[in-house]
Amino acid sequence: MQADHTPTKPSVRRAYVLKMYPRFSETFIVSEILAREAAGEELVIFSLRPTTDTRFHPELARVKAPVIHVERPSSARSYWQTWQESMQDPRIASGLQTHLGDLAELGHDDAVQAVAVARLALEHEVTHLHAHFASVATTVARAASALTAIPYSFTTHAKDIFHESVEFEDLSRKVAGADHVIAISDYNHSYLRRLLGRELSERIVVVRNGLELERFPYRPAIAERPSGAAHAIPSLLAVGRLVEKKGFGHLLTALARLRDRGLPCHLDLVGTGPLEDELRELIDALHLTELVDMHGALTQSEVREMFVRHDLLVAPFVIGTDGNADGLPTVLLEGMATGIPCVAGNVTAVPEVIIDGETGWLVDDGSDPEQIITAIAEVVRRLREAPDSVREITDAARDLVCRLHDSAAQARELSGLVDQAAGRAAPTADRITPKTDRVAPNTDRDAPKADRELEYVS
């Protein structure tokens, strides 16, 4: 038998630099890692903080990448030891000679973890560093890149670019030093382009978050559903952290008014967060205890089962008083993929997936209970009188998610970008500290609320 001399692609290892891994709420990162591994990429994960979560999704067990928790030295002795060990590598020693002054301007945790990540990246023969969120993870990835000449990239989401606490000079220099930057939606890309200007925005690419579609099979036909809105009070589902931007307080007010107007609905509310006590008090004040059940945090598979058992997913997103808002919540994509009719607030990139009357029902102002009521009542009416028309919308929603949010396609796009980075001289950070002359004015600071946004999702 003749030997196969077909050239094989050299094995390369790419690293994720994450602030905390695993996190219960960041399912989109796990889906991305799984898809890239399924495509044949070899990955390693550097986690900068120990997880504080107590529950985990079963999908985590499928991740093959080794997870290395990068310590933050708690004593001067261990801090110094980290530097000494890293300096033994001549490549890092050389990088420190050039960048020591800049590195010293970072926070002490960021600086020492950058040195540690640099050493680990060289030891694991990493060829590319990728961070999620333009905050601490990208700070460390960028500094490690400067020390090693390993190119880096990062994915921007929402809070890390929209929140009022974001330092735009810091964001600008991170974009300037990166090989490429990922925006998860057209809205985010447009926002960053306006904020950073044409030159920097040229390295920003839209790659949408993906789902493992096979884990979210389309639900049975509406006419075959066992619960049937025609025979019971409508069952509503809301999922997310119990924070202002989710708009759950406005949903409860809408629920009380629906009951008072003769259309009682039952709500299952899934999630935990700082507003839990406040929402429970509101449930009592509105006399909704018989109509609302709070479930705490549930896994993706548990929420997926709830999609099938409920008539409607309601997500009345709003812009928080601190400018915080959702980017493109994963739970909305999961609901659309599964086939539950979706009502969502019109913030940030949500209209890119919820096209009113075509793939769902869009509420222009999620803080207005009357608008929420109108949307819920319309879906309930259709479920009772014209279920086929609802099926047309959920069919279109499923189709949109399959076309735009398939994690396999996302993995191909991300891998292609890294391959391109390897094929050119990487514009690694030549400085770690800010280049303020590159910073564009934050013209969106005073923009209307509807043009501000934020944060990731579960």
PDB file of N, CA, C and O in Angstrom, residues 289-351:
ATOM      1  N   THR A 289     -49.408  36.096  43.951  1.00  0.00           N
ATOM      2  CA  THR A 289     -48.764  34.873  44.446  1.00  0.00           C
ATOM      3  C   THR A 289     -49.351  33.603  43.825  1.00  0.00           C
ATOM      4  O   THR A 289     -48.661  32.587  43.728  1.00  0.00           O
ATOM      5  N   GLU A 290     -50.613  33.668  43.409  1.00  0.00           N
ATOM      6  CA  GLU A 290     -51.228  32.497  42.785  1.00  0.00           C
ATOM      7  C   GLU A 290     -50.883  32.384  41.296  1.00  0.00           C
ATOM      8  O   GLU A 290     -51.153  31.358  40.671  1.00  0.00           O
ATOM      9  N   LEU A 291     -50.315  33.451  40.754  1.00  0.00           N
ATOM     10  CA  LEU A 291     -50.073  33.478  39.310  1.00  0.00           C
ATOM     11  C   LEU A 291     -48.587  33.490  38.949  1.00  0.00           C
ATOM     12  O   LEU A 291     -48.248  33.426  37.761  1.00  0.00           O
ATOM     13  N   VAL A 292     -47.708  33.586  39.940  1.00  0.00           N
ATOM     14  CA  VAL A 292     -46.276  33.666  39.647  1.00  0.00           C
ATOM     15  C   VAL A 292     -45.517  32.650  40.500  1.00  0.00           C
ATOM     16  O   VAL A 292     -45.706  32.593  41.712  1.00  0.00           O
ATOM     17  N   ASP A 293     -44.656  31.897  39.859  1.00  0.00           N
ATOM     18  CA  ASP A 293     -43.724  31.010  40.554  1.00  0.00           C
ATOM     19  C   ASP A 293     -42.305  31.416  40.200  1.00  0.00           C
ATOM     20  O   ASP A 293     -41.975  31.564  39.014  1.00  0.00           O
ATOM     21  N   MET A 294     -41.475  31.571  41.235  1.00  0.00           N
ATOM     22  CA  MET A 294     -40.063  31.892  41.009  1.00  0.00           C
ATOM     23  C   MET A 294     -39.230  30.633  41.218  1.00  0.00           C
ATOM     24  O   MET A 294     -39.394  29.931  42.208  1.00  0.00           O
ATOM     25  N   HIS A 295     -38.330  30.363  40.286  1.00  0.00           N
ATOM     26  CA  HIS A 295     -37.641  29.065  40.264  1.00  0.00           C
ATOM     27  C   HIS A 295     -36.160  29.135  40.575  1.00  0.00           C
ATOM     28  O   HIS A 295     -35.496  28.099  40.637  1.00  0.00           O
ATOM     29  N   GLY A 296     -35.585  30.308  40.699  1.00  0.00           N
ATOM     30  CA  GLY A 296     -34.141  30.378  40.872  1.00  0.00           C
ATOM     31  C   GLY A 296     -33.438  30.020  39.584  1.00  0.00           C
ATOM     32  O   GLY A 296     -34.031  30.022  38.503  1.00  0.00           O
ATOM     33  N   ALA A 297     -32.137  29.689  39.691  1.00  0.00           N
ATOM     34  CA  ALA A 297     -31.349  29.368  38.498  1.00  0.00           C
ATOM     35  C   ALA A 297     -31.601  27.936  38.048  1.00  0.00           C
ATOM     36  O   ALA A 297     -31.631  27.018  38.861  1.00  0.00           O
ATOM     37  N   LEU A 298     -31.792  27.751  36.748  1.00  0.00           N
ATOM     38  CA  LEU A 298     -31.961  26.422  36.167  1.00  0.00           C
ATOM     39  C   LEU A 298     -30.943  26.224  35.054  1.00  0.00           C
ATOM     40  O   LEU A 298     -30.446  27.194  34.467  1.00  0.00           O
ATOM     41  N   THR A 299     -30.645  24.977  34.729  1.00  0.00           N
ATOM     42  CA  THR A 299     -29.698  24.689  33.656  1.00  0.00           C
ATOM     43  C   THR A 299     -30.355  24.905  32.297  1.00  0.00           C
ATOM     44  O   THR A 299     -31.581  25.026  32.182  1.00  0.00           O
ATOM     45  N   GLN A 300     -29.523  24.928  31.263  1.00  0.00           N
ATOM     46  CA  GLN A 300     -30.048  25.076  29.901  1.00  0.00           C
ATOM     47  C   GLN A 300     -31.053  23.983  29.578  1.00  0.00           C
ATOM     48  O   GLN A 300     -32.090  24.250  28.961  1.00  0.00           O
ATOM     49  N   SER A 301     -30.744  22.758  29.958  1.00  0.00           N
ATOM     50  CA  SER A 301     -31.652  21.658  29.615  1.00  0.00           C
ATOM     51  C   SER A 301     -32.975  21.800  30.356  1.00  0.00           C
ATOM     52  O   SER A 301     -34.044  21.488  29.801  1.00  0.00           O
ATOM     53  N   GLU A 302     -32.926  22.284  31.597  1.00  0.00           N
ATOM     54  CA  GLU A 302     -34.172  22.490  32.341  1.00  0.00           C
ATOM     55  C   GLU A 302     -34.996  23.614  31.724  1.00  0.00           C
ATOM     56  O   GLU A 302     -36.224  23.506  31.616  1.00  0.00           O
ATOM     57  N   VAL A 303     -34.331  24.674  31.296  1.00  0.00           N
ATOM     58  CA  VAL A 303     -35.052  25.767  30.637  1.00  0.00           C
ATOM     59  C   VAL A 303     -35.603  25.301  29.295  1.00  0.00           C
ATOM     60  O   VAL A 303     -36.726  25.649  28.902  1.00  0.00           O
ATOM     61  N   ARG A 304     -34.830  24.481  28.601  1.00  0.00           N
ATOM     62  CA  ARG A 304     -35.294  23.964  27.307  1.00  0.00           C
ATOM     63  C   ARG A 304     -36.600  23.194  27.473  1.00  0.00           C
ATOM     64  O   ARG A 304     -37.515  23.311  26.655  1.00  0.00           O
ATOM     65  N   GLU A 305     -36.707  22.404  28.527  1.00  0.00           N
ATOM     66  CA  GLU A 305     -37.948  21.676  28.778  1.00  0.00           C
ATOM     67  C   GLU A 305     -39.104  22.635  29.064  1.00  0.00           C
ATOM     68  O   GLU A 305     -40.248  22.372  28.686  1.00  0.00           O
ATOM     69  N   MET A 306     -38.788  23.739  29.708  1.00  0.00           N
ATOM     70  CA  MET A 306     -39.846  24.712  30.006  1.00  0.00           C
ATOM     71  C   MET A 306     -40.320  25.417  28.734  1.00  0.00           C
ATOM     72  O   MET A 306     -41.490  25.803  28.633  1.00  0.00           O
ATOM     73  N   PHE A 307     -39.436  25.598  27.748  1.00  0.00           N
ATOM     74  CA  PHE A 307     -39.874  26.174  26.476  1.00  0.00           C
ATOM     75  C   PHE A 307     -41.029  25.365  25.898  1.00  0.00           C
ATOM     76  O   PHE A 307     -41.984  25.907  25.349  1.00  0.00           O
ATOM     77  N   VAL A 308     -40.926  24.061  26.008  1.00  0.00           N
ATOM     78  CA  VAL A 308     -41.923  23.180  25.400  1.00  0.00           C
ATOM     79  C   VAL A 308     -43.240  23.218  26.166  1.00  0.00           C
ATOM     80  O   VAL A 308     -44.314  23.054  25.585  1.00  0.00           O
ATOM     81  N   ARG A 309     -43.163  23.472  27.466  1.00  0.00           N
ATOM     82  CA  ARG A 309     -44.371  23.403  28.290  1.00  0.00           C
ATOM     83  C   ARG A 309     -45.104  24.732  28.396  1.00  0.00           C
ATOM     84  O   ARG A 309     -46.173  24.788  29.009  1.00  0.00           O
ATOM     85  N   HIS A 310     -44.558  25.795  27.857  1.00  0.00           N
ATOM     86  CA  HIS A 310     -45.167  27.112  28.005  1.00  0.00           C
ATOM     87  C   HIS A 310     -45.653  27.657  26.666  1.00  0.00           C
ATOM     88  O   HIS A 310     -45.195  27.249  25.599  1.00  0.00           O
ATOM     89  N   ASP A 311     -46.574  28.616  26.789  1.00  0.00           N
ATOM     90  CA  ASP A 311     -47.163  29.205  25.590  1.00  0.00           C
ATOM     91  C   ASP A 311     -46.354  30.359  25.027  1.00  0.00           C
ATOM     92  O   ASP A 311     -46.420  30.639  23.833  1.00  0.00           O
ATOM     93  N   LEU A 312     -45.601  31.040  25.887  1.00  0.00           N
ATOM     94  CA  LEU A 312     -45.014  32.300  25.449  1.00  0.00           C
ATOM     95  C   LEU A 312     -43.794  32.636  26.296  1.00  0.00           C
ATOM     96  O   LEU A 312     -43.832  32.511  27.523  1.00  0.00           O
ATOM     97  N   LEU A 313     -42.717  33.051  25.640  1.00  0.00           N
ATOM     98  CA  LEU A 313     -41.530  33.580  26.329  1.00  0.00           C
ATOM     99  C   LEU A 313     -41.603  35.106  26.284  1.00  0.00           C
ATOM    100  O   LEU A 313     -41.731  35.683  25.200  1.00  0.00           O
ATOM    101  N   VAL A 314     -41.535  35.733  27.463  1.00  0.00           N
ATOM    102  CA  VAL A 314     -41.641  37.191  27.537  1.00  0.00           C
ATOM    103  C   VAL A 314     -40.319  37.745  28.074  1.00  0.00           C
ATOM    104  O   VAL A 314     -39.866  37.358  29.148  1.00  0.00           O
ATOM    105  N   ALA A 315     -39.721  38.667  27.330  1.00  0.00           N
ATOM    106  CA  ALA A 315     -38.435  39.267  27.716  1.00  0.00           C
ATOM    107  C   ALA A 315     -38.508  40.773  27.473  1.00  0.00           C
ATOM    108  O   ALA A 315     -37.988  41.287  26.479  1.00  0.00           O
ATOM    109  N   PRO A 316     -39.125  41.530  28.393  1.00  0.00           N
ATOM    110  CA  PRO A 316     -39.325  42.960  28.181  1.00  0.00           C
ATOM    111  C   PRO A 316     -38.094  43.786  28.533  1.00  0.00           C
ATOM    112  O   PRO A 316     -38.110  44.595  29.470  1.00  0.00           O
ATOM    113  N   PHE A 317     -37.018  43.592  27.779  1.00  0.00           N
ATOM    114  CA  PHE A 317     -35.745  44.252  28.077  1.00  0.00           C
ATOM    115  C   PHE A 317     -35.916  45.769  28.113  1.00  0.00           C
ATOM    116  O   PHE A 317     -36.684  46.355  27.354  1.00  0.00           O
ATOM    117  N   VAL A 318     -35.138  46.390  29.005  1.00  0.00           N
ATOM    118  CA  VAL A 318     -35.129  47.850  29.099  1.00  0.00           C
ATOM    119  C   VAL A 318     -33.685  48.319  29.250  1.00  0.00           C
ATOM    120  O   VAL A 318     -32.771  47.529  29.536  1.00  0.00           O
ATOM    121  N   ILE A 319     -33.490  49.620  29.064  1.00  0.00           N
ATOM    122  CA  ILE A 319     -32.188  50.229  29.342  1.00  0.00           C
ATOM    123  C   ILE A 319     -32.159  50.601  30.825  1.00  0.00           C
ATOM    124  O   ILE A 319     -33.055  51.287  31.315  1.00  0.00           O
ATOM    125  N   GLY A 320     -31.156  50.132  31.551  1.00  0.00           N
ATOM    126  CA  GLY A 320     -31.055  50.432  32.967  1.00  0.00           C
ATOM    127  C   GLY A 320     -30.687  51.882  33.209  1.00  0.00           C
ATOM    128  O   GLY A 320     -30.229  52.595  32.308  1.00  0.00           O
ATOM    129  N   THR A 321     -30.896  52.337  34.421  1.00  0.00           N
ATOM    130  CA  THR A 321     -30.565  53.718  34.758  1.00  0.00           C
ATOM    131  C   THR A 321     -29.069  54.000  34.676  1.00  0.00           C
ATOM    132  O   THR A 321     -28.655  55.147  34.583  1.00  0.00           O
ATOM    133  N   ASP A 322     -28.252  52.945  34.727  1.00  0.00           N
ATOM    134  CA  ASP A 322     -26.802  53.097  34.590  1.00  0.00           C
ATOM    135  C   ASP A 322     -26.343  52.893  33.151  1.00  0.00           C
ATOM    136  O   ASP A 322     -25.157  52.772  32.877  1.00  0.00           O
ATOM    137  N   GLY A 323     -27.300  52.854  32.228  1.00  0.00           N
ATOM    138  CA  GLY A 323     -26.961  52.621  30.831  1.00  0.00           C
ATOM    139  C   GLY A 323     -26.877  51.153  30.479  1.00  0.00           C
ATOM    140  O   GLY A 323     -26.708  50.798  29.305  1.00  0.00           O
ATOM    141  N   ASN A 324     -27.008  50.297  31.465  1.00  0.00           N
ATOM    142  CA  ASN A 324     -26.879  48.867  31.247  1.00  0.00           C
ATOM    143  C   ASN A 324     -28.102  48.316  30.510  1.00  0.00           C
ATOM    144  O   ASN A 324     -29.232  48.694  30.799  1.00  0.00           O
ATOM    145  N   ALA A 325     -27.869  47.445  29.584  1.00  0.00           N
ATOM    146  CA  ALA A 325     -28.951  46.779  28.848  1.00  0.00           C
ATOM    147  C   ALA A 325     -28.419  45.487  28.276  1.00  0.00           C
ATOM    148  O   ALA A 325     -27.214  45.274  28.198  1.00  0.00           O
ATOM    149  N   ASP A 326     -29.314  44.631  27.850  1.00  0.00           N
ATOM    150  CA  ASP A 326     -28.891  43.378  27.250  1.00  0.00           C
ATOM    151  C   ASP A 326     -28.390  43.604  25.834  1.00  0.00           C
ATOM    152  O   ASP A 326     -28.879  44.498  25.124  1.00  0.00           O
ATOM    153  N   GLY A 327     -27.416  42.791  25.423  1.00  0.00           N
ATOM    154  CA  GLY A 327     -26.944  42.832  24.053  1.00  0.00           C
ATOM    155  C   GLY A 327     -27.865  41.994  23.188  1.00  0.00           C
ATOM    156  O   GLY A 327     -28.817  42.486  22.585  1.00  0.00           O
ATOM    157  N   LEU A 328     -27.603  40.692  23.161  1.00  0.00           N
ATOM    158  CA  LEU A 328     -28.490  39.764  22.455  1.00  0.00           C
ATOM    159  C   LEU A 328     -28.561  38.493  23.291  1.00  0.00           C
ATOM    160  O   LEU A 328     -27.766  37.576  23.097  1.00  0.00           O
ATOM    161  N   PRO A 329     -29.505  38.446  24.224  1.00  0.00           N
ATOM    162  CA  PRO A 329     -29.537  37.337  25.191  1.00  0.00           C
ATOM    163  C   PRO A 329     -29.636  35.967  24.529  1.00  0.00           C
ATOM    164  O   PRO A 329     -30.462  35.738  23.644  1.00  0.00           O
ATOM    165  N   THR A 330     -28.803  35.071  24.994  1.00  0.00           N
ATOM    166  CA  THR A 330     -28.796  33.721  24.452  1.00  0.00           C
ATOM    167  C   THR A 330     -30.132  33.034  24.653  1.00  0.00           C
ATOM    168  O   THR A 330     -30.586  32.276  23.794  1.00  0.00           O
ATOM    169  N   VAL A 331     -30.788  33.304  25.783  1.00  0.00           N
ATOM    170  CA  VAL A 331     -32.057  32.621  26.059  1.00  0.00           C
ATOM    171  C   VAL A 331     -33.104  32.982  25.003  1.00  0.00           C
ATOM    172  O   VAL A 331     -33.978  32.155  24.682  1.00  0.00           O
ATOM    173  N   LEU A 332     -33.010  34.166  24.431  1.00  0.00           N
ATOM    174  CA  LEU A 332     -33.951  34.538  23.381  1.00  0.00           C
ATOM    175  C   LEU A 332     -33.712  33.690  22.130  1.00  0.00           C
ATOM    176  O   LEU A 332     -34.656  33.209  21.499  1.00  0.00           O
ATOM    177  N   LEU A 333     -32.436  33.504  21.778  1.00  0.00           N
ATOM    178  CA  LEU A 333     -32.115  32.656  20.626  1.00  0.00           C
ATOM    179  C   LEU A 333     -32.547  31.213  20.877  1.00  0.00           C
ATOM    180  O   LEU A 333     -33.064  30.539  19.983  1.00  0.00           O
ATOM    181  N   GLU A 334     -32.343  30.754  22.106  1.00  0.00           N
ATOM    182  CA  GLU A 334     -32.743  29.381  22.440  1.00  0.00           C
ATOM    183  C   GLU A 334     -34.262  29.217  22.324  1.00  0.00           C
ATOM    184  O   GLU A 334     -34.745  28.199  21.816  1.00  0.00           O
ATOM    185  N   GLY A 335     -35.001  30.198  22.808  1.00  0.00           N
ATOM    186  CA  GLY A 335     -36.453  30.133  22.701  1.00  0.00           C
ATOM    187  C   GLY A 335     -36.909  30.133  21.257  1.00  0.00           C
ATOM    188  O   GLY A 335     -37.795  29.352  20.860  1.00  0.00           O
ATOM    189  N   MET A 336     -36.318  30.998  20.442  1.00  0.00           N
ATOM    190  CA  MET A 336     -36.677  31.053  19.026  1.00  0.00           C
ATOM    191  C   MET A 336     -36.353  29.734  18.337  1.00  0.00           C
ATOM    192  O   MET A 336     -37.119  29.251  17.500  1.00  0.00           O
ATOM    193  N   ALA A 337     -35.200  29.157  18.667  1.00  0.00           N
ATOM    194  CA  ALA A 337     -34.824  27.890  18.048  1.00  0.00           C
ATOM    195  C   ALA A 337     -35.791  26.782  18.421  1.00  0.00           C
ATOM    196  O   ALA A 337     -36.127  25.916  17.608  1.00  0.00           O
ATOM    197  N   THR A 338     -36.257  26.809  19.658  1.00  0.00           N
ATOM    198  CA  THR A 338     -37.139  25.746  20.145  1.00  0.00           C
ATOM    199  C   THR A 338     -38.560  25.898  19.622  1.00  0.00           C
ATOM    200  O   THR A 338     -39.295  24.921  19.508  1.00  0.00           O
ATOM    201  N   GLY A 339     -38.951  27.142  19.311  1.00  0.00           N
ATOM    202  CA  GLY A 339     -40.268  27.333  18.708  1.00  0.00           C
ATOM    203  C   GLY A 339     -41.319  27.936  19.609  1.00  0.00           C
ATOM    204  O   GLY A 339     -42.491  27.976  19.246  1.00  0.00           O
ATOM    205  N   ILE A 340     -40.919  28.436  20.783  1.00  0.00           N
ATOM    206  CA  ILE A 340     -41.895  29.095  21.637  1.00  0.00           C
ATOM    207  C   ILE A 340     -42.070  30.528  21.118  1.00  0.00           C
ATOM    208  O   ILE A 340     -41.091  31.206  20.785  1.00  0.00           O
ATOM    209  N   PRO A 341     -43.296  31.027  21.000  1.00  0.00           N
ATOM    210  CA  PRO A 341     -43.493  32.418  20.577  1.00  0.00           C
ATOM    211  C   PRO A 341     -42.794  33.363  21.552  1.00  0.00           C
ATOM    212  O   PRO A 341     -42.878  33.185  22.767  1.00  0.00           O
ATOM    213  N   CYS A 342     -42.115  34.378  21.011  1.00  0.00           N
ATOM    214  CA  CYS A 342     -41.292  35.258  21.836  1.00  0.00           C
ATOM    215  C   CYS A 342     -41.759  36.711  21.737  1.00  0.00           C
ATOM    216  O   CYS A 342     -41.976  37.232  20.637  1.00  0.00           O
ATOM    217  N   VAL A 343     -41.881  37.352  22.908  1.00  0.00           N
ATOM    218  CA  VAL A 343     -42.121  38.789  23.006  1.00  0.00           C
ATOM    219  C   VAL A 343     -40.876  39.394  23.647  1.00  0.00           C
ATOM    220  O   VAL A 343     -40.424  38.928  24.688  1.00  0.00           O
ATOM    221  N   ALA A 344     -40.305  40.438  23.023  1.00  0.00           N
ATOM    222  CA  ALA A 344     -39.055  40.996  23.555  1.00  0.00           C
ATOM    223  C   ALA A 344     -39.056  42.506  23.430  1.00  0.00           C
ATOM    224  O   ALA A 344     -39.643  43.080  22.510  1.00  0.00           O
ATOM    225  N   GLY A 345     -38.340  43.135  24.374  1.00  0.00           N
ATOM    226  CA  GLY A 345     -38.178  44.576  24.349  1.00  0.00           C
ATOM    227  C   GLY A 345     -37.196  45.015  23.271  1.00  0.00           C
ATOM    228  O   GLY A 345     -36.222  44.319  22.969  1.00  0.00           O
ATOM    229  N   ASN A 346     -37.453  46.176  22.718  1.00  0.00           N
ATOM    230  CA  ASN A 346     -36.652  46.690  21.617  1.00  0.00           C
ATOM    231  C   ASN A 346     -35.430  47.431  22.147  1.00  0.00           C
ATOM    232  O   ASN A 346     -35.437  48.661  22.295  1.00  0.00           O
ATOM    233  N   VAL A 347     -34.384  46.693  22.440  1.00  0.00           N
ATOM    234  CA  VAL A 347     -33.116  47.298  22.848  1.00  0.00           C
ATOM    235  C   VAL A 347     -31.996  46.683  22.028  1.00  0.00           C
ATOM    236  O   VAL A 347     -32.083  45.537  21.583  1.00  0.00           O
ATOM    237  N   THR A 348     -30.971  47.467  21.789  1.00  0.00           N
ATOM    238  CA  THR A 348     -29.726  47.044  21.151  1.00  0.00           C
ATOM    239  C   THR A 348     -29.975  46.165  19.926  1.00  0.00           C
ATOM    240  O   THR A 348     -30.649  46.579  19.000  1.00  0.00           O
ATOM    241  N   ALA A 349     -29.448  44.931  19.929  1.00  0.00           N
ATOM    242  CA  ALA A 349     -29.513  44.086  18.742  1.00  0.00           C
ATOM    243  C   ALA A 349     -30.746  43.201  18.697  1.00  0.00           C
ATOM    244  O   ALA A 349     -30.885  42.393  17.766  1.00  0.00           O
ATOM    245  N   VAL A 350     -31.631  43.318  19.659  1.00  0.00           N
ATOM    246  CA  VAL A 350     -32.805  42.442  19.683  1.00  0.00           C
ATOM    247  C   VAL A 350     -33.609  42.524  18.379  1.00  0.00           C
ATOM    248  O   VAL A 350     -34.054  41.496  17.852  1.00  0.00           O
ATOM    249  N   PRO A 351     -33.802  43.718  17.776  1.00  0.00           N
ATOM    250  CA  PRO A 351     -34.564  43.759  16.516  1.00  0.00           C
ATOM    251  C   PRO A 351     -33.890  43.028  15.359  1.00  0.00           C
ATOM    252  O   PRO A 351     -34.534  42.804  14.339  1.00  0.00           O
TER     253      PRO A 351
END
